[in-house]
Amino acid sequence: MSRIAYVNGAYVPMSDAYVHIEDRGYQFADGVYEGITVASGKLIDLEPHLDRLERSLRELQIAMPMGRRAMTFVFKETVRRNRLANAFLYIQVTRGVAKRDHPFPANSSSTLVVTARRLDLAAVKSRASIGINVSSQPDIRWGRCDVKSISLLPNILAKQAAREAGGFEAVMYDKDGYVTEGSSTNIWMVTKDGTLVTRSTDDNILPGITRATLMQMAKDLQMQVETRAFKVEEAKSAAEMFLTSSTSCTMPIVKFDDTVIGGGTPGPAATRLAEAYWAYIEG
Ligand code: PDD
């Protein structure tokens, strides 16, 4: 069965799914995106994802292409037409088509593209039972990382450098050596006394939806959570590390560069949280 994409009002086979070559997303990366996990047909954390999409668009003065209810319908319909139970739903909104010129065009309408691809949640779970290696990479991004922009070149370069260094993810650090976030994930560490630590979302990182959900779960489980910046060296001497994102869920980190974390196996805090998160999305 061919995959179906939603493009500006029509559901079309992927092979016929096109946007104009003068779309500002293509020429300027002038747009934003969202990625939502679908588990057993359910859109996980749909409302916070819509909130973040609206906020990203508002910050860039790009019009919402349609209302939330209509958009929710398009998301569900895209999943349905692709006959997927577990999926990664990708939503991209750009400022639309206009003659190439840097200022905002006087009248363009937003381009909306929605795709869905199969997400192998069993593979994510099995990887989480072993844990992953990560690699430190300098964060060379701009000052508005709170906006989920499609301009991802620094993230791509960081992820690629991490992969070449044998890491599954890049853990990015700022000019003072503080961990910012992963190239497509939020980073956490667990101190020796069991406190979960993650950087504040006021500190130029993406406010991850999985991060927020997990923070609430940690509080519900009476775990201590501290929101503060931490350096690469502090993370390397932590009891545990893990990352969160829509596609990686809660993923223990067992090696950071050449440093083995937590004896090289997923630690108790990350495992507990991962179990809670799996119960949440599978429940
Ligand atoms: N990435 N930080 C960055 C830079 C991200 O790109 C993402 C999401 C996250 C985690 O956010 P959330 O929990 O809302 O997925 C953090 C998506 C999955 C992507 O780029 O494909």
PDB file of C-alpha atoms and ligand atoms in Angstrom:
ATOM      1  CA  MET A   1       0.000   0.000   0.000  1.00  0.00           C
ATOM      2  CA  SER A   2       1.439   3.398  -0.910  1.00  0.00           C
ATOM      3  CA  ARG A   3       1.792   5.963   1.831  1.00  0.00           C
ATOM      4  CA  ILE A   4      -0.618   8.879   1.871  1.00  0.00           C
ATOM      5  CA  ALA A   5       0.323  12.464   2.700  1.00  0.00           C
ATOM      6  CA  TYR A   6      -1.866  15.457   3.402  1.00  0.00           C
ATOM      7  CA  VAL A   7      -0.735  18.483   1.376  1.00  0.00           C
ATOM      8  CA  ASN A   8      -2.678  21.747   1.483  1.00  0.00           C
ATOM      9  CA  GLY A   9      -6.181  20.348   1.466  1.00  0.00           C
ATOM     10  CA  ALA A  10      -5.700  17.000  -0.305  1.00  0.00           C
ATOM     11  CA  TYR A  11      -4.754  13.459   0.683  1.00  0.00           C
ATOM     12  CA  VAL A  12      -2.380  12.224  -1.991  1.00  0.00           C
ATOM     13  CA  PRO A  13      -0.026   9.276  -2.521  1.00  0.00           C
ATOM     14  CA  MET A  14       3.505  10.195  -1.416  1.00  0.00           C
ATOM     15  CA  SER A  15       4.712   9.889  -5.013  1.00  0.00           C
ATOM     16  CA  ASP A  16       2.346  12.745  -5.978  1.00  0.00           C
ATOM     17  CA  ALA A  17       2.867  14.863  -2.865  1.00  0.00           C
ATOM     18  CA  TYR A  18       4.588  18.099  -3.802  1.00  0.00           C
ATOM     19  CA  VAL A  19       5.014  21.663  -2.636  1.00  0.00           C
ATOM     20  CA  HIS A  20       6.014  24.585  -4.845  1.00  0.00           C
ATOM     21  CA  ILE A  21       9.762  25.226  -5.343  1.00  0.00           C
ATOM     22  CA  GLU A  22       9.219  28.775  -4.102  1.00  0.00           C
ATOM     23  CA  ASP A  23       7.733  27.609  -0.841  1.00  0.00           C
ATOM     24  CA  ARG A  24       9.545  29.603   1.848  1.00  0.00           C
ATOM     25  CA  GLY A  25      10.092  26.411   3.797  1.00  0.00           C
ATOM     26  CA  TYR A  26      12.169  25.073   0.923  1.00  0.00           C
ATOM     27  CA  GLN A  27      14.037  28.313   0.243  1.00  0.00           C
ATOM     28  CA  PHE A  28      14.468  29.828   3.715  1.00  0.00           C
ATOM     29  CA  ALA A  29      13.525  27.087   6.218  1.00  0.00           C
ATOM     30  CA  ASP A  30      10.791  29.607   7.092  1.00  0.00           C
ATOM     31  CA  GLY A  31       8.494  27.276   8.967  1.00  0.00           C
ATOM     32  CA  VAL A  32       7.918  25.080  11.975  1.00  0.00           C
ATOM     33  CA  TYR A  33       7.088  21.458  12.665  1.00  0.00           C
ATOM     34  CA  GLU A  34       5.725  19.031  15.206  1.00  0.00           C
ATOM     35  CA  GLY A  35       6.221  15.310  15.655  1.00  0.00           C
ATOM     36  CA  ILE A  36       3.608  13.262  17.484  1.00  0.00           C
ATOM     37  CA  THR A  37       3.793   9.622  18.481  1.00  0.00           C
ATOM     38  CA  VAL A  38       0.769   7.518  17.705  1.00  0.00           C
ATOM     39  CA  ALA A  39       0.467   4.417  19.899  1.00  0.00           C
ATOM     40  CA  SER A  40      -2.335   1.924  19.230  1.00  0.00           C
ATOM     41  CA  GLY A  41      -4.081   4.619  17.199  1.00  0.00           C
ATOM     42  CA  LYS A  42      -3.933   7.190  20.008  1.00  0.00           C
ATOM     43  CA  LEU A  43      -2.210  10.545  19.443  1.00  0.00           C
ATOM     44  CA  ILE A  44       0.001  10.912  22.497  1.00  0.00           C
ATOM     45  CA  ASP A  45      -0.132  14.339  24.167  1.00  0.00           C
ATOM     46  CA  LEU A  46      -2.039  15.838  21.231  1.00  0.00           C
ATOM     47  CA  GLU A  47      -3.157  19.003  23.055  1.00  0.00           C
ATOM     48  CA  PRO A  48       0.325  20.057  24.265  1.00  0.00           C
ATOM     49  CA  HIS A  49       1.675  19.398  20.765  1.00  0.00           C
ATOM     50  CA  LEU A  50      -1.024  21.651  19.305  1.00  0.00           C
ATOM     51  CA  ASP A  51      -0.246  24.280  21.939  1.00  0.00           C
ATOM     52  CA  ARG A  52       3.443  24.196  21.026  1.00  0.00           C
ATOM     53  CA  LEU A  53       2.645  24.357  17.294  1.00  0.00           C
ATOM     54  CA  GLU A  54       0.429  27.392  17.838  1.00  0.00           C
ATOM     55  CA  ARG A  55       3.114  29.042  19.942  1.00  0.00           C
ATOM     56  CA  SER A  56       5.903  28.390  17.408  1.00  0.00           C
ATOM     57  CA  LEU A  57       3.730  29.842  14.644  1.00  0.00           C
ATOM     58  CA  ARG A  58       2.759  32.838  16.731  1.00  0.00           C
ATOM     59  CA  GLU A  59       6.398  33.598  17.574  1.00  0.00           C
ATOM     60  CA  LEU A  60       7.212  33.669  13.835  1.00  0.00           C
ATOM     61  CA  GLN A  61       3.973  35.446  12.836  1.00  0.00           C
ATOM     62  CA  ILE A  62       2.928  32.577  10.575  1.00  0.00           C
ATOM     63  CA  ALA A  63      -0.821  32.001  10.368  1.00  0.00           C
ATOM     64  CA  MET A  64      -2.300  28.735  11.688  1.00  0.00           C
ATOM     65  CA  PRO A  65      -3.374  27.032   8.451  1.00  0.00           C
ATOM     66  CA  MET A  66      -6.680  25.938  10.037  1.00  0.00           C
ATOM     67  CA  GLY A  67      -8.295  25.686  13.448  1.00  0.00           C
ATOM     68  CA  ARG A  68      -7.311  23.077  16.048  1.00  0.00           C
ATOM     69  CA  ARG A  69     -10.371  20.899  15.482  1.00  0.00           C
ATOM     70  CA  ALA A  70      -9.882  20.778  11.730  1.00  0.00           C
ATOM     71  CA  MET A  71      -6.200  20.094  12.203  1.00  0.00           C
ATOM     72  CA  THR A  72      -6.903  17.272  14.637  1.00  0.00           C
ATOM     73  CA  PHE A  73      -9.210  15.767  12.048  1.00  0.00           C
ATOM     74  CA  VAL A  74      -6.453  15.941   9.400  1.00  0.00           C
ATOM     75  CA  PHE A  75      -3.953  14.295  11.769  1.00  0.00           C
ATOM     76  CA  LYS A  76      -6.318  11.417  12.564  1.00  0.00           C
ATOM     77  CA  GLU A  77      -7.365  11.036   8.964  1.00  0.00           C
ATOM     78  CA  THR A  78      -3.738  10.844   7.817  1.00  0.00           C
ATOM     79  CA  VAL A  79      -3.084   8.066  10.341  1.00  0.00           C
ATOM     80  CA  ARG A  80      -6.283   6.281   9.311  1.00  0.00           C
ATOM     81  CA  ARG A  81      -5.574   6.473   5.587  1.00  0.00           C
ATOM     82  CA  ASN A  82      -2.107   5.026   6.158  1.00  0.00           C
ATOM     83  CA  ARG A  83      -3.644   2.210   8.244  1.00  0.00           C
ATOM     84  CA  LEU A  84      -1.144   2.660  11.040  1.00  0.00           C
ATOM     85  CA  ALA A  85      -1.521   1.699  14.690  1.00  0.00           C
ATOM     86  CA  ASN A  86       1.905   2.883  15.880  1.00  0.00           C
ATOM     87  CA  ALA A  87       3.233   5.829  13.951  1.00  0.00           C
ATOM     88  CA  PHE A  88       5.285   8.976  13.892  1.00  0.00           C
ATOM     89  CA  LEU A  89       3.035  11.796  12.707  1.00  0.00           C
ATOM     90  CA  TYR A  90       4.971  14.661  11.143  1.00  0.00           C
ATOM     91  CA  ILE A  91       3.374  18.092  10.753  1.00  0.00           C
ATOM     92  CA  GLN A  92       5.049  20.945   8.922  1.00  0.00           C
ATOM     93  CA  VAL A  93       3.731  24.470   8.487  1.00  0.00           C
ATOM     94  CA  THR A  94       5.608  27.067   6.439  1.00  0.00           C
ATOM     95  CA  ARG A  95       4.926  30.680   5.577  1.00  0.00           C
ATOM     96  CA  GLY A  96       3.865  29.540   2.117  1.00  0.00           C
ATOM     97  CA  VAL A  97       4.750  30.337  -1.465  1.00  0.00           C
ATOM     98  CA  ALA A  98       6.124  33.730  -2.563  1.00  0.00           C
ATOM     99  CA  LYS A  99       8.737  35.238  -4.842  1.00  0.00           C
ATOM    100  CA  ARG A 100      12.087  34.844  -3.088  1.00  0.00           C
ATOM    101  CA  ASP A 101      12.596  37.910  -0.899  1.00  0.00           C
ATOM    102  CA  HIS A 102      13.624  37.968   2.749  1.00  0.00           C
ATOM    103  CA  PRO A 103      10.840  40.066   4.347  1.00  0.00           C
ATOM    104  CA  PHE A 104       7.491  38.416   5.050  1.00  0.00           C
ATOM    105  CA  PRO A 105       5.381  38.398   1.874  1.00  0.00           C
ATOM    106  CA  ALA A 106       2.325  40.664   1.922  1.00  0.00           C
ATOM    107  CA  ASN A 107      -0.078  37.852   1.141  1.00  0.00           C
ATOM    108  CA  SER A 108       0.875  34.236   1.240  1.00  0.00           C
ATOM    109  CA  SER A 109      -1.030  31.399   2.843  1.00  0.00           C
ATOM    110  CA  SER A 110       0.616  28.860   5.094  1.00  0.00           C
ATOM    111  CA  THR A 111       1.561  25.504   3.622  1.00  0.00           C
ATOM    112  CA  LEU A 112       0.481  22.496   5.698  1.00  0.00           C
ATOM    113  CA  VAL A 113       1.970  19.055   5.129  1.00  0.00           C
ATOM    114  CA  VAL A 114       1.165  16.027   7.306  1.00  0.00           C
ATOM    115  CA  THR A 115       2.761  12.611   6.918  1.00  0.00           C
ATOM    116  CA  ALA A 116       2.681   9.434   8.978  1.00  0.00           C
ATOM    117  CA  ARG A 117       5.153   6.591   8.998  1.00  0.00           C
ATOM    118  CA  ARG A 118       5.256   3.373  10.941  1.00  0.00           C
ATOM    119  CA  LEU A 119       6.969   3.630  14.305  1.00  0.00           C
ATOM    120  CA  ASP A 120       8.431   0.421  15.686  1.00  0.00           C
ATOM    121  CA  LEU A 121       7.685   0.938  19.359  1.00  0.00           C
ATOM    122  CA  ALA A 122       8.836  -2.608  20.191  1.00  0.00           C
ATOM    123  CA  ALA A 123      12.275  -1.703  18.789  1.00  0.00           C
ATOM    124  CA  VAL A 124      12.353   1.495  20.874  1.00  0.00           C
ATOM    125  CA  LYS A 125      11.459  -0.519  23.974  1.00  0.00           C
ATOM    126  CA  SER A 126      14.102  -3.108  23.271  1.00  0.00           C
ATOM    127  CA  ARG A 127      16.766  -0.431  22.728  1.00  0.00           C
ATOM    128  CA  ALA A 128      15.684   1.178  26.021  1.00  0.00           C
ATOM    129  CA  SER A 129      16.245  -2.105  27.859  1.00  0.00           C
ATOM    130  CA  ILE A 130      19.925  -1.958  26.842  1.00  0.00           C
ATOM    131  CA  GLY A 131      20.517   1.799  26.779  1.00  0.00           C
ATOM    132  CA  ILE A 132      22.386   3.925  24.284  1.00  0.00           C
ATOM    133  CA  ASN A 133      25.724   5.665  23.809  1.00  0.00           C
ATOM    134  CA  VAL A 134      25.841   9.430  23.302  1.00  0.00           C
ATOM    135  CA  SER A 135      28.498  11.821  22.124  1.00  0.00           C
ATOM    136  CA  SER A 136      29.130  15.423  23.251  1.00  0.00           C
ATOM    137  CA  GLN A 137      28.962  17.985  20.452  1.00  0.00           C
ATOM    138  CA  PRO A 138      29.108  21.794  20.536  1.00  0.00           C
ATOM    139  CA  ASP A 139      25.758  23.548  20.268  1.00  0.00           C
ATOM    140  CA  ILE A 140      26.072  25.981  17.359  1.00  0.00           C
ATOM    141  CA  ARG A 141      22.374  26.903  17.124  1.00  0.00           C
ATOM    142  CA  TRP A 142      20.658  30.291  17.315  1.00  0.00           C
ATOM    143  CA  GLY A 143      19.047  32.054  20.270  1.00  0.00           C
ATOM    144  CA  ARG A 144      15.467  30.887  19.678  1.00  0.00           C
ATOM    145  CA  CYS A 145      15.695  27.146  20.235  1.00  0.00           C
ATOM    146  CA  ASP A 146      12.326  27.345  22.022  1.00  0.00           C
ATOM    147  CA  VAL A 147      10.729  27.647  18.561  1.00  0.00           C
ATOM    148  CA  LYS A 148      10.393  24.277  16.798  1.00  0.00           C
ATOM    149  CA  SER A 149      11.836  25.593  13.560  1.00  0.00           C
ATOM    150  CA  ILE A 150      12.447  23.397  10.520  1.00  0.00           C
ATOM    151  CA  SER A 151      15.870  25.034  10.262  1.00  0.00           C
ATOM    152  CA  LEU A 152      17.720  22.008  11.640  1.00  0.00           C
ATOM    153  CA  LEU A 153      21.157  22.149  10.029  1.00  0.00           C
ATOM    154  CA  PRO A 154      23.104  22.460  13.328  1.00  0.00           C
ATOM    155  CA  ASN A 155      21.064  19.585  14.775  1.00  0.00           C
ATOM    156  CA  ILE A 156      21.755  17.451  11.706  1.00  0.00           C
ATOM    157  CA  LEU A 157      25.492  18.173  11.858  1.00  0.00           C
ATOM    158  CA  ALA A 158      25.577  17.358  15.571  1.00  0.00           C
ATOM    159  CA  LYS A 159      23.666  14.092  15.102  1.00  0.00           C
ATOM    160  CA  GLN A 160      25.903  13.073  12.198  1.00  0.00           C
ATOM    161  CA  ALA A 161      29.076  13.848  14.162  1.00  0.00           C
ATOM    162  CA  ALA A 162      27.684  11.808  17.066  1.00  0.00           C
ATOM    163  CA  ARG A 163      26.901   8.864  14.792  1.00  0.00           C
ATOM    164  CA  GLU A 164      30.417   8.990  13.341  1.00  0.00           C
ATOM    165  CA  ALA A 165      31.758   8.946  16.913  1.00  0.00           C
ATOM    166  CA  GLY A 166      29.686   5.838  17.704  1.00  0.00           C
ATOM    167  CA  GLY A 167      26.866   7.617  19.544  1.00  0.00           C
ATOM    168  CA  PHE A 168      23.147   7.241  18.943  1.00  0.00           C
ATOM    169  CA  GLU A 169      22.505  10.853  19.923  1.00  0.00           C
ATOM    170  CA  ALA A 170      24.499  14.079  20.269  1.00  0.00           C
ATOM    171  CA  VAL A 171      24.438  15.739  23.681  1.00  0.00           C
ATOM    172  CA  MET A 172      25.012  19.385  22.841  1.00  0.00           C
ATOM    173  CA  TYR A 173      26.823  21.802  25.150  1.00  0.00           C
ATOM    174  CA  ASP A 174      27.049  25.599  25.116  1.00  0.00           C
ATOM    175  CA  LYS A 175      30.215  27.738  25.097  1.00  0.00           C
ATOM    176  CA  ASP A 176      30.524  27.400  28.895  1.00  0.00           C
ATOM    177  CA  GLY A 177      30.328  23.613  28.783  1.00  0.00           C
ATOM    178  CA  TYR A 178      26.733  23.312  29.992  1.00  0.00           C
ATOM    179  CA  VAL A 179      24.537  20.659  28.399  1.00  0.00           C
ATOM    180  CA  THR A 180      21.732  22.246  26.399  1.00  0.00           C
ATOM    181  CA  GLU A 181      19.795  19.324  24.905  1.00  0.00           C
ATOM    182  CA  GLY A 182      20.144  16.484  22.432  1.00  0.00           C
ATOM    183  CA  SER A 183      20.026  17.125  18.684  1.00  0.00           C
ATOM    184  CA  SER A 184      16.411  15.903  18.750  1.00  0.00           C
ATOM    185  CA  THR A 185      15.865  15.051  22.425  1.00  0.00           C
ATOM    186  CA  ASN A 186      15.951  16.501  25.948  1.00  0.00           C
ATOM    187  CA  ILE A 187      18.730  15.352  28.266  1.00  0.00           C
ATOM    188  CA  TRP A 188      18.441  14.380  31.925  1.00  0.00           C
ATOM    189  CA  MET A 189      20.826  13.158  34.582  1.00  0.00           C
ATOM    190  CA  VAL A 190      20.238  11.555  37.959  1.00  0.00           C
ATOM    191  CA  THR A 191      22.531  12.616  40.797  1.00  0.00           C
ATOM    192  CA  LYS A 192      23.984  10.124  43.277  1.00  0.00           C
ATOM    193  CA  ASP A 193      21.233  11.053  45.771  1.00  0.00           C
ATOM    194  CA  GLY A 194      18.564  10.198  43.184  1.00  0.00           C
ATOM    195  CA  THR A 195      17.537  13.715  42.107  1.00  0.00           C
ATOM    196  CA  LEU A 196      16.479  14.082  38.469  1.00  0.00           C
ATOM    197  CA  VAL A 197      18.089  17.093  36.834  1.00  0.00           C
ATOM    198  CA  THR A 198      17.214  18.692  33.511  1.00  0.00           C
ATOM    199  CA  ARG A 199      17.799  22.123  32.022  1.00  0.00           C
ATOM    200  CA  SER A 200      15.121  24.788  32.332  1.00  0.00           C
ATOM    201  CA  THR A 201      12.961  25.411  29.285  1.00  0.00           C
ATOM    202  CA  ASP A 202      13.598  29.149  29.855  1.00  0.00           C
ATOM    203  CA  ASP A 203      17.224  28.508  28.921  1.00  0.00           C
ATOM    204  CA  ASN A 204      17.114  28.365  25.090  1.00  0.00           C
ATOM    205  CA  ILE A 205      16.042  24.763  24.572  1.00  0.00           C
ATOM    206  CA  LEU A 206      12.965  23.193  23.043  1.00  0.00           C
ATOM    207  CA  PRO A 207      10.245  22.644  25.658  1.00  0.00           C
ATOM    208  CA  GLY A 208       9.883  18.923  24.999  1.00  0.00           C
ATOM    209  CA  ILE A 209       6.413  17.497  25.408  1.00  0.00           C
ATOM    210  CA  THR A 210       7.805  14.155  26.598  1.00  0.00           C
ATOM    211  CA  ARG A 211       9.998  16.076  29.053  1.00  0.00           C
ATOM    212  CA  ALA A 212       6.912  17.806  30.512  1.00  0.00           C
ATOM    213  CA  THR A 213       4.900  14.587  30.728  1.00  0.00           C
ATOM    214  CA  LEU A 214       7.784  12.804  32.387  1.00  0.00           C
ATOM    215  CA  MET A 215       8.358  15.621  34.844  1.00  0.00           C
ATOM    216  CA  GLN A 216       4.773  15.260  36.013  1.00  0.00           C
ATOM    217  CA  MET A 217       5.159  11.476  36.253  1.00  0.00           C
ATOM    218  CA  ALA A 218       8.348  11.866  38.307  1.00  0.00           C
ATOM    219  CA  LYS A 219       6.527  14.186  40.709  1.00  0.00           C
ATOM    220  CA  ASP A 220       3.621  11.736  40.942  1.00  0.00           C
ATOM    221  CA  LEU A 221       6.147   9.014  41.794  1.00  0.00           C
ATOM    222  CA  GLN A 222       7.531  11.291  44.561  1.00  0.00           C
ATOM    223  CA  MET A 223      10.877  11.584  42.817  1.00  0.00           C
ATOM    224  CA  GLN A 224      12.937  14.762  43.333  1.00  0.00           C
ATOM    225  CA  VAL A 225      13.228  16.940  40.234  1.00  0.00           C
ATOM    226  CA  GLU A 226      15.555  19.894  39.855  1.00  0.00           C
ATOM    227  CA  THR A 227      15.496  22.222  36.841  1.00  0.00           C
ATOM    228  CA  ARG A 228      18.963  23.618  36.312  1.00  0.00           C
ATOM    229  CA  ALA A 229      21.852  23.617  33.899  1.00  0.00           C
ATOM    230  CA  PHE A 230      24.642  21.057  34.399  1.00  0.00           C
ATOM    231  CA  LYS A 231      28.009  20.642  32.787  1.00  0.00           C
ATOM    232  CA  VAL A 232      29.198  17.748  30.615  1.00  0.00           C
ATOM    233  CA  GLU A 233      31.632  16.696  33.394  1.00  0.00           C
ATOM    234  CA  GLU A 234      28.866  16.625  36.006  1.00  0.00           C
ATOM    235  CA  ALA A 235      26.749  14.422  33.725  1.00  0.00           C
ATOM    236  CA  LYS A 236      29.677  12.083  33.244  1.00  0.00           C
ATOM    237  CA  SER A 237      29.950  11.545  36.985  1.00  0.00           C
ATOM    238  CA  ALA A 238      26.176  11.213  37.473  1.00  0.00           C
ATOM    239  CA  ALA A 239      24.522   8.042  38.724  1.00  0.00           C
ATOM    240  CA  GLU A 240      22.353   7.837  35.603  1.00  0.00           C
ATOM    241  CA  MET A 241      21.548   9.660  32.419  1.00  0.00           C
ATOM    242  CA  PHE A 242      18.637   9.382  30.050  1.00  0.00           C
ATOM    243  CA  LEU A 243      16.947  11.304  27.275  1.00  0.00           C
ATOM    244  CA  THR A 244      13.349  11.957  26.324  1.00  0.00           C
ATOM    245  CA  SER A 245      11.535  12.611  23.052  1.00  0.00           C
ATOM    246  CA  SER A 246       8.369  11.615  21.262  1.00  0.00           C
ATOM    247  CA  THR A 247      10.136   8.908  19.262  1.00  0.00           C
ATOM    248  CA  SER A 248      12.659   7.737  21.860  1.00  0.00           C
ATOM    249  CA  CYS A 249      10.206   7.938  24.798  1.00  0.00           C
ATOM    250  CA  THR A 250      12.462   7.499  27.863  1.00  0.00           C
ATOM    251  CA  MET A 251      15.836   6.208  26.740  1.00  0.00           C
ATOM    252  CA  PRO A 252      18.582   5.343  29.245  1.00  0.00           C
ATOM    253  CA  ILE A 253      22.115   6.503  28.371  1.00  0.00           C
ATOM    254  CA  VAL A 254      24.843   4.056  29.364  1.00  0.00           C
ATOM    255  CA  LYS A 255      27.923   5.664  27.806  1.00  0.00           C
ATOM    256  CA  PHE A 256      28.767   9.341  27.315  1.00  0.00           C
ATOM    257  CA  ASP A 257      31.821   9.757  25.057  1.00  0.00           C
ATOM    258  CA  ASP A 258      34.305   7.330  26.644  1.00  0.00           C
ATOM    259  CA  THR A 259      32.675   7.399  30.080  1.00  0.00           C
ATOM    260  CA  VAL A 260      30.505   4.499  31.160  1.00  0.00           C
ATOM    261  CA  ILE A 261      27.428   5.758  33.022  1.00  0.00           C
ATOM    262  CA  GLY A 262      25.825   3.865  35.874  1.00  0.00           C
ATOM    263  CA  GLY A 263      27.901   0.730  35.349  1.00  0.00           C
ATOM    264  CA  GLY A 264      26.836   0.470  31.701  1.00  0.00           C
ATOM    265  CA  THR A 265      23.253  -0.625  32.261  1.00  0.00           C
ATOM    266  CA  PRO A 266      19.984   1.344  32.609  1.00  0.00           C
ATOM    267  CA  GLY A 267      19.658   2.622  36.158  1.00  0.00           C
ATOM    268  CA  PRO A 268      16.705   2.302  38.564  1.00  0.00           C
ATOM    269  CA  ALA A 269      15.352   5.852  38.122  1.00  0.00           C
ATOM    270  CA  ALA A 270      15.381   5.750  34.319  1.00  0.00           C
ATOM    271  CA  THR A 271      13.886   2.266  34.345  1.00  0.00           C
ATOM    272  CA  ARG A 272      11.110   3.293  36.716  1.00  0.00           C
ATOM    273  CA  LEU A 273      10.249   6.326  34.608  1.00  0.00           C
ATOM    274  CA  ALA A 274      10.436   4.347  31.376  1.00  0.00           C
ATOM    275  CA  GLU A 275       7.964   1.821  32.822  1.00  0.00           C
ATOM    276  CA  ALA A 276       5.602   4.628  33.834  1.00  0.00           C
ATOM    277  CA  TYR A 277       5.871   6.209  30.400  1.00  0.00           C
ATOM    278  CA  TRP A 278       5.235   2.927  28.570  1.00  0.00           C
ATOM    279  CA  ALA A 279       2.200   2.274  30.751  1.00  0.00           C
ATOM    280  CA  TYR A 280       0.972   5.777  29.882  1.00  0.00           C
ATOM    281  CA  ILE A 281       1.275   5.418  26.117  1.00  0.00           C
ATOM    282  CA  GLU A 282       0.184   1.810  25.955  1.00  0.00           C
ATOM    283  CA  GLY A 283      -2.596   2.156  28.531  1.00  0.00           C
TER     284      GLY A 283
HETATM  285  N1  PDD B   1      12.431  16.067  18.173  1.00  0.00           N
HETATM  286  N2  PDD B   1      14.802  18.841  21.633  1.00  0.00           N
HETATM  287  C1  PDD B   1      14.859  18.939  20.291  1.00  0.00           C
HETATM  288  C2  PDD B   1      15.902  19.806  19.673  1.00  0.00           C
HETATM  289  C3  PDD B   1      13.930  18.229  19.484  1.00  0.00           C
HETATM  290  O1  PDD B   1      13.970  18.336  18.148  1.00  0.00           O
HETATM  291  C4  PDD B   1      12.960  17.399  20.112  1.00  0.00           C
HETATM  292  C5  PDD B   1      11.944  16.647  19.310  1.00  0.00           C
HETATM  293  C6  PDD B   1      12.966  17.315  21.514  1.00  0.00           C
HETATM  294  C7  PDD B   1      11.976  16.474  22.267  1.00  0.00           C
HETATM  295  O2  PDD B   1      10.684  17.023  22.167  1.00  0.00           O
HETATM  296  P1  PDD B   1       9.371  16.117  22.288  1.00  0.00           P
HETATM  297  O3  PDD B   1       9.441  15.408  23.575  1.00  0.00           O
HETATM  298  O4  PDD B   1       8.256  17.108  22.259  1.00  0.00           O
HETATM  299  O5  PDD B   1       9.387  15.162  21.119  1.00  0.00           O
HETATM  300  C8  PDD B   1      13.892  18.064  22.240  1.00  0.00           C
HETATM  301  C9  PDD B   1      11.538  15.388  17.254  1.00  0.00           C
HETATM  302  C10 PDD B   1      11.117  14.044  17.757  1.00  0.00           C
HETATM  303  C11 PDD B   1      12.172  15.352  15.880  1.00  0.00           C
HETATM  304  O6  PDD B   1      12.899  16.289  15.549  1.00  0.00           O
HETATM  305  O7  PDD B   1      11.939  14.416  15.128  1.00  0.00           O
END
